[in-house]
CSV table of C-alpha atoms in Angstrom, one decimal:
chain,number,residue,atom,x,y,z
A,721,MET,CA,-7.4,-73.6,-36.5
A,722,ASN,CA,-10.4,-71.3,-35.5
A,723,VAL,CA,-9.3,-67.8,-36.7
A,724,SER,CA,-11.1,-66.1,-33.9
A,725,LYS,CA,-9.4,-68.3,-31.3
A,726,ALA,CA,-6.0,-67.5,-32.9
A,727,PHE,CA,-6.8,-63.8,-32.6
A,728,LYS,CA,-7.8,-63.9,-29.0
A,729,ALA,CA,-4.9,-66.0,-28.4
A,730,PHE,CA,-2.8,-63.5,-29.8
A,731,PHE,CA,-4.2,-60.7,-27.5
A,732,GLN,CA,-3.9,-62.8,-24.3
A,733,PRO,CA,-1.0,-62.7,-22.1
A,734,ARG,CA,1.8,-65.3,-23.2
A,735,ALA,CA,2.7,-66.4,-19.8
A,736,VAL,CA,0.5,-66.1,-16.8
A,737,VAL,CA,1.7,-66.9,-13.1
A,738,GLY,CA,-0.7,-67.8,-10.4
A,739,LEU,CA,0.7,-67.1,-6.9
A,740,GLU,CA,-0.7,-68.0,-3.5
A,741,VAL,CA,1.2,-66.6,-0.2
A,742,SER,CA,-0.4,-68.2,2.7
A,743,GLU,CA,0.6,-68.5,6.4
A,744,THR,CA,2.7,-71.7,6.2
A,745,TYR,CA,3.7,-71.9,2.4
A,746,ILE,CA,4.1,-70.3,-1.0
A,747,ALA,CA,2.7,-71.7,-4.5
A,748,ALA,CA,3.2,-70.7,-7.7
A,749,VAL,CA,2.1,-72.3,-11.2
A,750,GLN,CA,2.9,-71.0,-14.5
A,751,VAL,CA,0.7,-71.2,-17.5
A,752,ILE,CA,1.5,-70.6,-21.0
A,753,ASN,CA,-1.2,-69.7,-23.4
A,754,THR,CA,-0.6,-71.2,-26.8
A,755,LEU,CA,-2.9,-71.3,-30.1
A,756,LYS,CA,-4.1,-74.8,-28.7
A,757,GLY,CA,-4.9,-73.5,-25.3
A,758,PRO,CA,-3.4,-73.0,-21.8
A,759,GLU,CA,-0.5,-75.5,-21.0
A,760,LEU,CA,1.3,-76.0,-17.7
A,761,GLY,CA,4.9,-74.4,-17.7
A,762,CYS,CA,6.3,-75.0,-14.4
A,763,VAL,CA,5.3,-75.3,-10.6
A,764,ALA,CA,6.9,-73.9,-7.7
A,765,HIS,CA,6.5,-74.6,-3.9
A,766,ARG,CA,8.2,-73.4,-0.8
A,767,GLU,CA,7.5,-74.1,3.1
A,768,ILE,CA,7.3,-70.7,5.3
A,769,GLY,CA,8.4,-71.3,8.9
A,770,ASN,CA,7.9,-67.7,10.0
A,771,PRO,CA,5.6,-65.1,8.6
A,772,ASP,CA,8.6,-62.6,8.6
A,773,GLU,CA,10.4,-64.8,5.7
A,774,VAL,CA,7.6,-64.0,3.1
A,775,VAL,CA,9.3,-61.4,1.4
A,776,ASP,CA,12.6,-63.3,1.1
A,777,ALA,CA,10.8,-66.4,0.2
A,778,CYS,CA,9.0,-64.8,-2.7
A,779,ARG,CA,12.1,-63.3,-4.0
A,780,GLU,CA,13.9,-66.2,-3.5
A,781,LEU,CA,11.3,-68.6,-5.4
A,782,PHE,CA,11.0,-66.3,-8.3
A,783,ALA,CA,14.8,-66.3,-8.7
A,784,ARG,CA,15.2,-69.8,-8.4
A,785,GLU,CA,12.4,-71.0,-10.6
A,786,ASP,CA,12.6,-68.1,-13.1
A,787,LEU,CA,9.2,-67.5,-13.2
A,788,LYS,CA,8.8,-65.3,-16.1
A,789,HIS,CA,5.3,-63.9,-16.7
A,790,GLU,CA,3.3,-61.0,-18.6
A,791,MET,CA,0.8,-61.3,-15.8
A,792,LEU,CA,0.8,-62.1,-12.1
A,793,VAL,CA,-2.3,-63.0,-10.3
A,794,THR,CA,-2.4,-63.3,-6.7
A,795,CYS,CA,-5.1,-63.9,-3.9
A,796,LEU,CA,-6.2,-63.0,-0.5
A,797,SER,CA,-7.6,-65.4,1.9
A,798,GLY,CA,-11.4,-66.0,1.6
A,799,GLY,CA,-11.5,-65.5,5.5
A,800,LYS,CA,-10.9,-61.8,5.1
A,801,ALA,CA,-13.7,-61.1,2.6
A,802,PHE,CA,-17.4,-60.6,3.0
A,803,PHE,CA,-19.3,-62.7,0.3
A,804,ARG,CA,-23.0,-61.7,-0.3
A,805,GLN,CA,-25.6,-62.9,-2.8
A,806,VAL,CA,-27.3,-59.3,-3.9
A,807,PRO,CA,-30.2,-58.8,-6.2
A,808,ILE,CA,-29.0,-56.9,-9.5
A,809,PRO,CA,-31.7,-54.9,-11.3
A,810,PHE,CA,-29.7,-54.8,-14.8
A,811,ARG,CA,-26.9,-56.7,-16.3
A,812,LYS,CA,-24.9,-53.9,-17.9
A,813,PRO,CA,-21.3,-54.0,-16.7
A,814,ARG,CA,-20.5,-50.3,-16.6
A,815,LYS,CA,-23.7,-49.4,-14.6
A,816,LEU,CA,-23.2,-52.6,-12.3
A,817,ASP,CA,-19.6,-51.6,-11.5
A,818,ARG,CA,-21.0,-48.2,-10.3
A,819,ILE,CA,-23.6,-49.4,-8.1
A,820,ILE,CA,-22.4,-52.8,-6.9
A,821,LYS,CA,-21.0,-51.3,-3.6
A,822,PHE,CA,-24.4,-49.6,-2.8
A,823,GLN,CA,-26.1,-53.0,-3.7
A,824,MET,CA,-24.0,-55.0,-1.2
A,825,GLU,CA,-24.0,-52.1,1.5
A,826,PRO,CA,-27.2,-53.1,3.3
A,827,TYR,CA,-25.8,-56.8,3.7
A,828,LEU,CA,-22.5,-55.5,5.5
A,829,PRO,CA,-21.7,-54.8,9.3
A,830,VAL,CA,-19.1,-52.4,8.4
A,831,GLY,CA,-18.9,-49.0,6.4
A,832,ILE,CA,-18.8,-49.7,2.7
A,833,ASP,CA,-16.1,-46.9,2.5
A,834,ARG,CA,-13.6,-49.5,4.0
A,835,LEU,CA,-13.9,-52.0,1.5
A,836,VAL,CA,-13.1,-52.7,-2.0
A,837,VAL,CA,-15.9,-54.5,-3.6
A,838,ASP,CA,-16.3,-56.6,-7.0
A,839,TYR,CA,-18.7,-59.3,-8.2
A,840,LEU,CA,-18.8,-62.6,-10.0
A,841,GLN,CA,-20.6,-62.9,-13.4
A,842,PRO,CA,-24.3,-62.4,-12.9
A,843,GLY,CA,-26.6,-65.5,-13.1
A,844,ASP,CA,-29.7,-66.0,-14.7
A,845,ASN,CA,-31.9,-65.6,-11.5
A,846,GLY,CA,-31.1,-61.9,-11.0
A,847,LEU,CA,-28.4,-62.5,-8.3
A,848,THR,CA,-24.7,-62.2,-8.2
A,849,THR,CA,-22.2,-63.0,-5.6
A,850,ALA,CA,-20.6,-59.8,-4.4
A,851,VAL,CA,-17.3,-59.8,-2.6
A,852,GLY,CA,-15.8,-57.1,-0.2
A,853,VAL,CA,-12.5,-57.1,1.4
A,854,GLU,CA,-11.0,-54.3,3.7
A,855,LYS,CA,-8.8,-52.0,1.9
A,856,ALA,CA,-6.2,-52.2,4.7
A,857,SER,CA,-5.9,-55.9,4.0
A,858,VAL,CA,-5.5,-55.2,0.2
A,859,ALA,CA,-2.7,-52.5,1.0
A,860,GLU,CA,-0.9,-54.8,3.4
A,861,HIS,CA,-0.9,-57.7,0.6
A,862,LEU,CA,0.3,-55.3,-2.1
A,863,GLU,CA,3.0,-53.8,0.0
A,864,THR,CA,4.3,-57.2,0.8
A,865,LEU,CA,4.6,-58.2,-2.8
A,866,GLN,CA,6.2,-55.0,-3.9
A,867,GLU,CA,8.9,-55.5,-1.3
A,868,ALA,CA,9.8,-58.6,-2.8
A,869,GLY,CA,10.0,-56.9,-6.5
A,870,LEU,CA,6.7,-58.2,-7.3
A,871,ASN,CA,3.5,-56.1,-8.6
A,872,PRO,CA,0.4,-58.3,-9.3
A,873,ASP,CA,-1.8,-57.3,-12.0
A,874,VAL,CA,-5.1,-59.2,-10.5
A,875,VAL,CA,-5.7,-59.8,-6.9
A,876,THR,CA,-8.7,-62.0,-6.1
A,877,LEU,CA,-9.7,-64.5,-3.6
A,878,ASP,CA,-8.3,-68.2,-3.1
A,879,ASP,CA,-11.8,-69.7,-2.7
A,880,LEU,CA,-12.8,-68.2,-6.1
A,881,ALA,CA,-9.6,-69.5,-7.7
A,882,LEU,CA,-11.0,-73.0,-6.8
A,883,TYR,CA,-14.1,-72.2,-8.7
A,884,PHE,CA,-12.6,-71.1,-11.6
A,885,LEU,CA,-10.2,-74.2,-11.5
A,886,TYR,CA,-13.4,-76.5,-11.3
A,887,ARG,CA,-15.1,-74.5,-14.4
A,888,ARG,CA,-11.9,-74.9,-16.4
A,889,ILE,CA,-12.0,-78.6,-15.8
A,890,ASP,CA,-15.7,-79.3,-16.0
A,891,PRO,CA,-17.3,-76.2,-17.4
A,892,TYR,CA,-20.9,-77.6,-17.9
A,893,GLY,CA,-20.9,-80.3,-15.1
A,894,ASP,CA,-24.0,-82.3,-14.6
A,895,ASP,CA,-27.4,-82.1,-12.6
A,896,SER,CA,-25.6,-83.5,-9.5
A,897,PRO,CA,-23.8,-80.9,-7.3
A,898,THR,CA,-20.5,-80.9,-6.5
A,899,ALA,CA,-18.8,-79.3,-3.1
A,900,ILE,CA,-15.4,-78.1,-3.1
A,901,VAL,CA,-13.8,-77.9,0.6
A,902,HIS,CA,-10.8,-75.7,0.9
A,903,ARG,CA,-8.7,-76.0,3.9
A,904,SER,CA,-6.3,-73.5,5.0
A,905,PRO,CA,-4.7,-72.3,8.3
A,906,GLY,CA,-7.5,-71.1,10.3
A,907,LYS,CA,-10.1,-71.0,7.8
A,908,LEU,CA,-12.4,-73.5,5.8
A,909,GLY,CA,-14.2,-72.7,2.7
A,910,VAL,CA,-17.1,-74.6,1.3
A,911,GLN,CA,-18.9,-74.0,-1.9
A,912,VAL,CA,-21.4,-76.0,-4.0
A,913,ILE,CA,-21.2,-75.8,-7.9
A,914,ARG,CA,-23.6,-77.1,-10.2
A,915,GLN,CA,-23.7,-77.0,-14.0
A,916,GLY,CA,-20.7,-74.7,-13.8
A,917,ARG,CA,-22.5,-72.1,-11.7
A,918,GLN,CA,-21.6,-71.4,-7.9
A,919,GLU,CA,-24.7,-72.0,-6.2
A,920,LEU,CA,-23.3,-71.5,-2.4
A,921,LEU,CA,-20.0,-70.3,-0.8
A,922,ARG,CA,-19.4,-70.2,2.7
A,923,VAL,CA,-16.3,-69.5,4.5
A,924,VAL,CA,-15.7,-70.0,8.2
A,925,SER,CA,-12.6,-69.1,10.2
A,926,ASN,CA,-11.3,-70.0,13.4
A,927,ARG,CA,-13.1,-73.2,13.9
A,928,SER,CA,-11.5,-76.5,14.2
A,929,ASP,CA,-14.7,-78.6,13.8
A,930,ALA,CA,-14.2,-79.0,10.0
A,931,GLU,CA,-16.6,-82.0,10.0
A,932,GLU,CA,-19.5,-79.9,11.8
A,933,VAL,CA,-18.8,-76.8,9.4
A,934,LEU,CA,-19.3,-79.1,6.4
A,935,ALA,CA,-22.4,-80.8,7.7
A,936,GLU,CA,-24.1,-77.3,8.6
A,937,THR,CA,-23.0,-76.0,5.0
A,938,LEU,CA,-24.8,-79.0,3.4
A,939,LYS,CA,-27.8,-78.8,5.4
A,940,LEU,CA,-28.1,-75.2,4.6
A,941,TYR,CA,-27.6,-76.0,0.8
A,942,ARG,CA,-30.3,-78.5,1.1
A,943,PHE,CA,-32.8,-76.2,2.8
A,944,LYS,CA,-32.2,-73.5,0.0
A,945,ASN,CA,-32.4,-76.3,-2.6
A,946,PRO,CA,-34.5,-78.9,-1.6
A,947,GLU,CA,-34.8,-80.8,-5.0
A,948,SER,CA,-30.7,-81.1,-5.1
A,949,GLU,CA,-28.4,-83.2,-3.0
A,950,VAL,CA,-24.5,-83.1,-3.1
A,951,ARG,CA,-23.0,-86.3,-4.3
A,952,ARG,CA,-19.6,-85.7,-4.4
A,953,ILE,CA,-17.0,-83.6,-2.2
A,954,LEU,CA,-13.5,-82.6,-3.4
A,955,VAL,CA,-11.1,-81.6,-0.8
A,956,ALA,CA,-8.6,-79.2,-1.7
A,957,GLY,CA,-5.8,-76.6,0.3
A,958,ASP,CA,-3.3,-77.5,3.0
A,959,LEU,CA,-3.9,-81.2,3.8
A,960,THR,CA,-0.5,-81.8,5.4
A,961,ASP,CA,-2.0,-82.1,8.9
A,962,LEU,CA,-4.3,-84.9,8.0
A,963,GLY,CA,-1.6,-87.6,7.5
A,964,ASP,CA,-2.8,-90.4,4.9
A,965,SER,CA,-6.4,-89.8,5.8
A,966,HIS,CA,-7.1,-86.7,3.7
A,967,ASP,CA,-10.6,-87.6,3.1
A,968,SER,CA,-11.8,-87.1,6.8
A,969,ALA,CA,-11.2,-83.5,6.2
A,970,ALA,CA,-14.4,-83.7,4.3
A,971,ARG,CA,-16.4,-86.5,6.0
A,972,PRO,CA,-19.9,-85.4,6.7
A,973,VAL,CA,-22.2,-86.4,9.4
A,974,SER,CA,-23.9,-88.5,7.1
A,975,PRO,CA,-21.4,-89.7,4.4
A,976,GLU,CA,-24.1,-92.1,2.9
A,977,GLY,CA,-24.1,-92.0,-0.8
A,978,ILE,CA,-21.7,-89.1,-0.8
A,979,GLN,CA,-18.1,-89.6,-2.8
A,980,VAL,CA,-15.5,-87.7,-0.8
A,981,GLN,CA,-12.0,-87.6,-2.5
A,982,THR,CA,-8.8,-85.5,-2.5
A,983,TRP,CA,-8.9,-83.3,-5.3
A,984,SER,CA,-5.9,-83.9,-8.0
A,985,PRO,CA,-6.7,-81.2,-10.7
A,986,PHE,CA,-3.3,-81.6,-12.2
A,987,ASP,CA,-4.3,-84.9,-13.3
A,988,ALA,CA,-6.8,-83.6,-15.7
A,989,PHE,CA,-4.2,-81.6,-17.7
A,990,SER,CA,-1.4,-83.0,-20.1
A,991,HIS,CA,2.0,-81.9,-19.0
A,992,SER,CA,5.7,-82.9,-18.5
A,993,LEU,CA,6.1,-82.0,-14.9
A,994,GLY,CA,6.0,-85.6,-13.5
A,995,SER,CA,3.5,-86.8,-10.8
A,996,PHE,CA,2.5,-84.9,-8.0
A,997,ASP,CA,1.5,-86.4,-4.5
A,998,PRO,CA,-2.0,-85.5,-3.2
A,999,ALA,CA,-0.8,-83.0,-0.5
A,1000,LEU,CA,1.3,-81.1,-2.9
A,1001,GLN,CA,-1.7,-81.0,-5.4
A,1002,GLY,CA,-3.9,-79.6,-2.9
A,1003,ARG,CA,-1.3,-76.6,-2.0
A,1004,LEU,CA,-1.0,-76.0,-5.8
A,1005,SER,CA,-4.5,-76.0,-6.5
A,1006,VAL,CA,-5.3,-72.4,-5.9
A,1007,ALA,CA,-2.2,-71.0,-7.6
A,1008,LEU,CA,-3.2,-73.4,-10.8
A,1009,GLY,CA,-6.9,-71.8,-10.5
A,1010,LEU,CA,-5.5,-68.3,-10.2
A,1011,ALA,CA,-3.5,-68.6,-13.4
A,1012,LEU,CA,-6.3,-70.4,-15.4
A,1013,SER,CA,-8.7,-67.9,-14.2
A,1014,MET,CA,-7.3,-65.5,-17.0
A,1015,CYS,CA,-8.1,-68.1,-19.5
A,1016,ASP,CA,-11.8,-68.3,-18.9
A,1017,GLU,CA,-13.2,-65.9,-21.4
A,1018,LYS,CA,-16.9,-66.4,-20.1
A,1019,GLU,CA,-16.3,-65.7,-16.4
A,1020,ARG,CA,-15.7,-62.4,-14.9
A,1021,VAL,CA,-12.7,-62.6,-12.1
A,1022,PRO,CA,-13.3,-60.4,-9.1
A,1023,ASP,CA,-10.2,-58.1,-9.1
A,1024,LEU,CA,-9.3,-56.2,-5.8
A,1025,ARG,CA,-6.9,-53.8,-7.5
A,1026,ARG,CA,-10.0,-51.3,-8.1
A,1027,GLU,CA,-10.2,-47.6,-6.8
A,1028,GLU,CA,-7.0,-46.6,-5.5
A,1029,PHE,CA,-5.4,-49.9,-5.8
A,1030,ARG,CA,-5.9,-49.8,-9.7
A,1031,THR,CA,-3.1,-50.1,-11.8
A,1032,ASP,CA,-2.3,-49.7,-15.8
A,1033,SER,CA,-0.7,-52.9,-16.7
A,1034,ALA,CA,0.6,-54.5,-20.1
A,1035,MET,CA,-3.2,-56.2,-20.2
A,1036,ASP,CA,-4.6,-52.7,-20.3
A,1037,LEU,CA,-2.3,-51.9,-23.1
A,1038,ARG,CA,-3.6,-55.2,-24.9
A,1039,ARG,CA,-6.9,-54.2,-24.4
A,1040,MET,CA,-6.6,-50.9,-25.8
A,1041,MET,CA,-4.7,-52.4,-28.9
A,1042,LEU,CA,-7.4,-55.1,-29.3
A,1043,THR,CA,-10.0,-52.5,-29.0
A,1044,LEU,CA,-8.2,-50.4,-31.6
A,1045,VAL,CA,-7.6,-53.1,-34.0
A,1046,SER,CA,-11.1,-54.5,-33.8
A,1047,GLY,CA,-12.2,-50.8,-34.4
A,1048,LEU,CA,-10.0,-50.7,-37.6
A,1049,LEU,CA,-11.1,-54.3,-38.6
A,1050,ILE,CA,-14.8,-53.0,-38.6
A,1051,LEU,CA,-14.1,-49.7,-40.3
A,1052,GLY,CA,-12.2,-51.8,-42.9
A,1053,PHE,CA,-15.1,-54.3,-43.2
A,1054,ILE,CA,-17.6,-51.4,-43.7
A,1055,PHE,CA,-15.3,-49.5,-46.0
A,1056,GLY,CA,-14.8,-52.6,-48.3
A,1057,VAL,CA,-18.6,-53.4,-48.3
A,1058,HIS,CA,-19.2,-49.8,-49.3
A,1059,LEU,CA,-16.6,-49.9,-51.9
A,1060,HIS,CA,-18.0,-53.4,-53.4
A,1061,LEU,CA,-21.4,-51.9,-53.4
A,1062,ARG,CA,-20.3,-48.6,-55.4
A,1063,VAL,CA,-18.5,-51.0,-57.9
A,1064,ALA,CA,-21.4,-53.1,-58.4
A,1065,ILE,CA,-23.7,-50.1,-58.9
A,1066,GLN,CA,-21.1,-48.4,-61.2
A,1067,GLU,CA,-20.7,-51.9,-63.2
A,1068,ALA,CA,-24.5,-52.2,-63.6
A,1069,ARG,CA,-24.6,-48.4,-64.7
A,1070,TYR,CA,-21.8,-49.1,-67.4
A,1071,GLU,CA,-23.4,-52.0,-68.6
A,1072,THR,CA,-26.9,-50.3,-69.2
A,1073,LEU,CA,-25.0,-47.5,-70.8
A,1074,LYS,CA,-23.1,-49.7,-73.2
A,1075,ARG,CA,-26.3,-51.4,-74.4
A,1076,GLU,CA,-27.8,-48.0,-75.1
A,1077,ILE,CA,-24.6,-46.8,-76.7
A,1078,GLN,CA,-24.8,-49.6,-79.0
A,1079,SER,CA,-28.5,-49.4,-79.6
A,1080,GLY,CA,-28.1,-45.7,-80.5
A,1081,PHE,CA,-25.1,-46.4,-82.6
A,1082,SER,CA,-26.9,-49.1,-84.8
A,1083,ALA,CA,-30.1,-47.0,-84.9
A,1084,ALA,CA,-28.1,-43.6,-86.0
A,1085,PHE,CA,-25.6,-45.5,-88.2
A,1086,PRO,CA,-27.4,-48.5,-89.6
A,1087,ASP,CA,-25.0,-48.6,-92.8
A,1088,VAL,CA,-21.9,-49.4,-90.5
A,1089,ARG,CA,-21.8,-53.1,-90.3
A,1090,THR,CA,-18.9,-53.7,-88.3
A,1091,VAL,CA,-18.6,-52.3,-84.7
A,1092,VAL,CA,-15.7,-52.9,-82.7
A,1093,LYS,CA,-16.5,-53.9,-79.2
A,1094,GLY,CA,-15.6,-51.4,-76.3
A,1095,ARG,CA,-14.9,-48.7,-79.0
A,1096,GLU,CA,-18.6,-47.7,-80.0
A,1097,LEU,CA,-18.1,-44.1,-78.6
A,1098,VAL,CA,-14.8,-43.6,-80.6
A,1099,GLN,CA,-16.5,-44.7,-83.7
A,1100,MET,CA,-19.8,-42.7,-83.1
A,1101,ARG,CA,-17.6,-39.5,-82.5
A,1102,GLN,CA,-15.7,-40.2,-86.1
A,1103,LYS,CA,-19.0,-40.7,-87.8
A,1104,ILE,CA,-20.4,-37.5,-86.1
A,1105,ASP,CA,-17.4,-35.6,-87.1
A,1106,ALA,CA,-17.4,-36.8,-90.7
A,1107,GLU,CA,-21.1,-35.7,-91.1
A,1108,ARG,CA,-20.4,-32.4,-89.3
A,1109,GLU,CA,-17.8,-31.7,-92.0
A,1110,LYS,CA,-20.5,-31.8,-94.8
A,1111,PHE,CA,-22.6,-29.3,-93.1
A,1112,SER,CA,-19.8,-26.8,-91.7
A,1113,TRP,CA,-21.1,-24.0,-93.7
A,1114,LEU,CA,-24.4,-24.1,-92.0
A,1115,GLU,CA,-22.6,-23.5,-88.7
A,1116,ASP,CA,-20.9,-20.2,-90.4
A,1117,LEU,CA,-24.2,-18.9,-91.3
A,1118,SER,CA,-25.9,-19.6,-87.7
A,1119,GLY,CA,-22.5,-18.2,-86.0
A,1120,HIS,CA,-22.0,-14.9,-88.3
A,1121,GLY,CA,-25.1,-14.5,-90.2
A,1122,THR,CA,-25.7,-14.5,-94.0
A,1123,VAL,CA,-24.0,-12.2,-96.8
A,1124,LEU,CA,-27.2,-10.8,-97.9
A,1125,GLU,CA,-27.9,-9.7,-94.0
A,1126,THR,CA,-24.6,-7.6,-93.8
A,1127,LEU,CA,-25.1,-6.2,-97.4
A,1128,SER,CA,-28.7,-5.3,-96.5
A,1129,ALA,CA,-27.4,-3.3,-93.1
A,1130,LEU,CA,-24.7,-1.8,-95.4
A,1131,THR,CA,-27.3,-0.7,-97.9
A,1132,GLY,CA,-29.4,0.9,-95.4
A,1133,ILE,CA,-26.4,2.8,-93.9
A,1134,VAL,CA,-24.8,3.9,-97.4
A,1135,SER,CA,-28.1,4.9,-98.8
A,1136,GLY,CA,-28.2,8.3,-96.8
A,1137,PHE,CA,-25.3,9.3,-98.4
A,1138,THR,CA,-25.8,10.6,-102.1
A,1139,ASP,CA,-22.2,11.5,-102.5
A,1140,VAL,CA,-20.6,8.1,-101.4
A,1141,LEU,CA,-20.2,5.2,-104.0
A,1142,ILE,CA,-19.3,1.6,-103.0
A,1143,GLU,CA,-16.8,0.1,-105.3
A,1144,ASP,CA,-15.8,-3.2,-103.5
A,1145,PHE,CA,-17.3,-5.3,-100.6
A,1146,SER,CA,-16.1,-8.5,-99.3
A,1147,VAL,CA,-17.1,-10.9,-96.5
A,1148,GLU,CA,-15.1,-13.5,-94.6
A,1149,GLY,CA,-16.6,-15.0,-91.6
A,1150,ARG,CA,-17.0,-12.0,-89.4
A,1151,GLU,CA,-14.5,-9.8,-91.1
A,1152,VAL,CA,-16.0,-7.2,-93.7
A,1153,ARG,CA,-13.9,-5.2,-96.1
A,1154,LEU,CA,-15.7,-1.9,-97.8
A,1155,ASP,CA,-13.8,0.1,-100.3
A,1156,GLY,CA,-15.3,3.3,-102.2
A,1157,ARG,CA,-15.2,7.0,-102.6
A,1158,ALA,CA,-16.8,10.1,-101.3
A,1159,SER,CA,-16.9,13.5,-101.9
A,1160,SER,CA,-14.9,14.8,-99.0
A,1161,PHE,CA,-13.0,13.6,-95.8
A,1162,GLU,CA,-16.1,15.2,-93.8
A,1163,THR,CA,-18.1,12.5,-95.6
A,1164,VAL,CA,-16.0,9.9,-94.8
A,1165,ASP,CA,-16.0,10.7,-91.1
A,1166,LYS,CA,-19.8,10.8,-91.1
A,1167,LEU,CA,-19.9,7.4,-92.7
A,1168,LYS,CA,-17.8,6.0,-90.0
A,1169,GLU,CA,-20.1,7.4,-87.4
A,1170,LYS,CA,-23.1,5.9,-88.9
A,1171,LEU,CA,-21.4,2.6,-89.2
A,1172,SER,CA,-20.4,2.6,-85.5
A,1173,ALA,CA,-23.8,3.7,-84.5
A,1174,HIS,CA,-25.6,1.1,-86.4
A,1175,GLY,CA,-24.9,-1.8,-83.9
A,1176,VAL,CA,-24.3,-4.4,-86.5
A,1177,PHE,CA,-20.5,-4.2,-86.4
A,1178,ASP,CA,-18.2,-4.6,-83.1
A,1179,THR,CA,-15.5,-2.8,-84.8
A,1180,VAL,CA,-15.2,-0.1,-87.4
A,1181,LYS,CA,-11.7,0.6,-88.7
A,1182,LEU,CA,-10.8,3.2,-91.3
A,1183,SER,CA,-7.9,1.8,-92.9
A,1184,GLY,CA,-7.1,4.5,-95.5
A,1185,ALA,CA,-8.7,7.7,-96.8
A,1186,LYS,CA,-6.8,10.1,-99.4
A,1187,MET,CA,-7.9,12.4,-102.1
A,1188,ASP,CA,-7.7,11.4,-105.9
A,1189,LYS,CA,-7.3,14.6,-107.8
A,1190,LYS,CA,-8.2,12.9,-111.0
A,1191,ILE,CA,-11.5,12.1,-110.0
A,1192,GLY,CA,-12.0,14.8,-107.7
A,1193,ALA,CA,-13.1,12.4,-104.7
A,1194,VAL,CA,-11.7,10.9,-101.6
A,1195,ARG,CA,-11.1,7.2,-101.8
A,1196,PHE,CA,-11.6,5.3,-98.5
A,1197,ASN,CA,-11.2,1.8,-97.1
A,1198,PHE,CA,-12.9,0.5,-94.0
A,1199,GLY,CA,-12.1,-2.9,-92.1
A,1200,LEU,CA,-15.2,-3.9,-90.2
A,1201,GLU,CA,-15.9,-6.7,-87.7
A,1202,LYS,CA,-19.6,-8.2,-87.1
A,1203,LYS,CA,-21.1,-8.8,-83.7
A,1204,ARG,CA,-21.1,-12.3,-82.3
């Protein structure tokens, strides 16, 4: 199973119901999205004898068939829409969303403010099919369904649903164009599809001469595309009034070489719903196309729930979640790549440093034959500490000066006092002890002042001074601390 397909399937709606409400019947098809692809869930159909029955009929149909759904897609008749091929100056969706109304406006007989406008995926020829429906028709459709307790997530057009259905069954097609004829009460829609792209769409209302409309449309297509000729015609929609001769709905003026057949789209899918007669398949084809349109990732489905009709649905939340999860995955990927690069760089530096340490250790201590791998720094530190211990006395000299320097400083100070005699002198690091005698206490005080003013000592402390009557002099003891 492709991971990307599974990821997309997870964020698609689990159950989609396509619903067509026409003047004579209601048709609904449920499609279940699975990891293998869309599968048919169930179908429902109900005749309508009176247009006033639509609300009750919809409510009864959904209750009877238990049509559970995460997304509901409905449609309006193509006879209520304007279809125009308009040129587009660019293909950026956001910009196109903003300008499509104004691109279509010159081709319309009514004011653009009265319409809801959307468009199909632009083709490679710089053109796109824009569709416009009066806001009053959209509002009436939504109001009818809301009375039945239904709130559609997407509202599109029945003829476009058949286009999406054909793309699902035959996404690429061949060089030979195929015409799809859609019959519905008071309206006939004809579209020509070649290689998976819609090349012509014509909807004619309130004309009973179906054969004439089809012949005109085929001539129009041949005029626009002289190198192409329709070789197959598929008939869909409401075929009940044709009896057993369904193909006569699509019989052109010159049927020579054209294959005409009733479209049976359900035969293209594996399902356990049993067999459907051609008339029922014709009525369910639009609903099937509506449900499957949400599964076509490459096609843009025109949605009439825009502007004031826009609603936040469960799919909007799913899209937000998809955007959030995608963003988090991208950030996680960038962080992972960044972390991987940092680890790779640090590992390369570590290997280089380890080689340099091993080389330096061998050069500094060639007598060490056994080097424990991974503990070179510890061994080097131990060896350096051991060597430093041997020369610790040098640190004392560099940190505190030599004894001779201290003795020289004291000699210079004491030599200025003829009545001072130094009896004992000791140095331990920064501490200096000085014992001696002086002729008077006044001389001791002057000696202290000289020692403090000399600048060699940080602290000059007179530990003791007393008169010794036997010798007639003052004995003193100084505690000194050298500067750092």
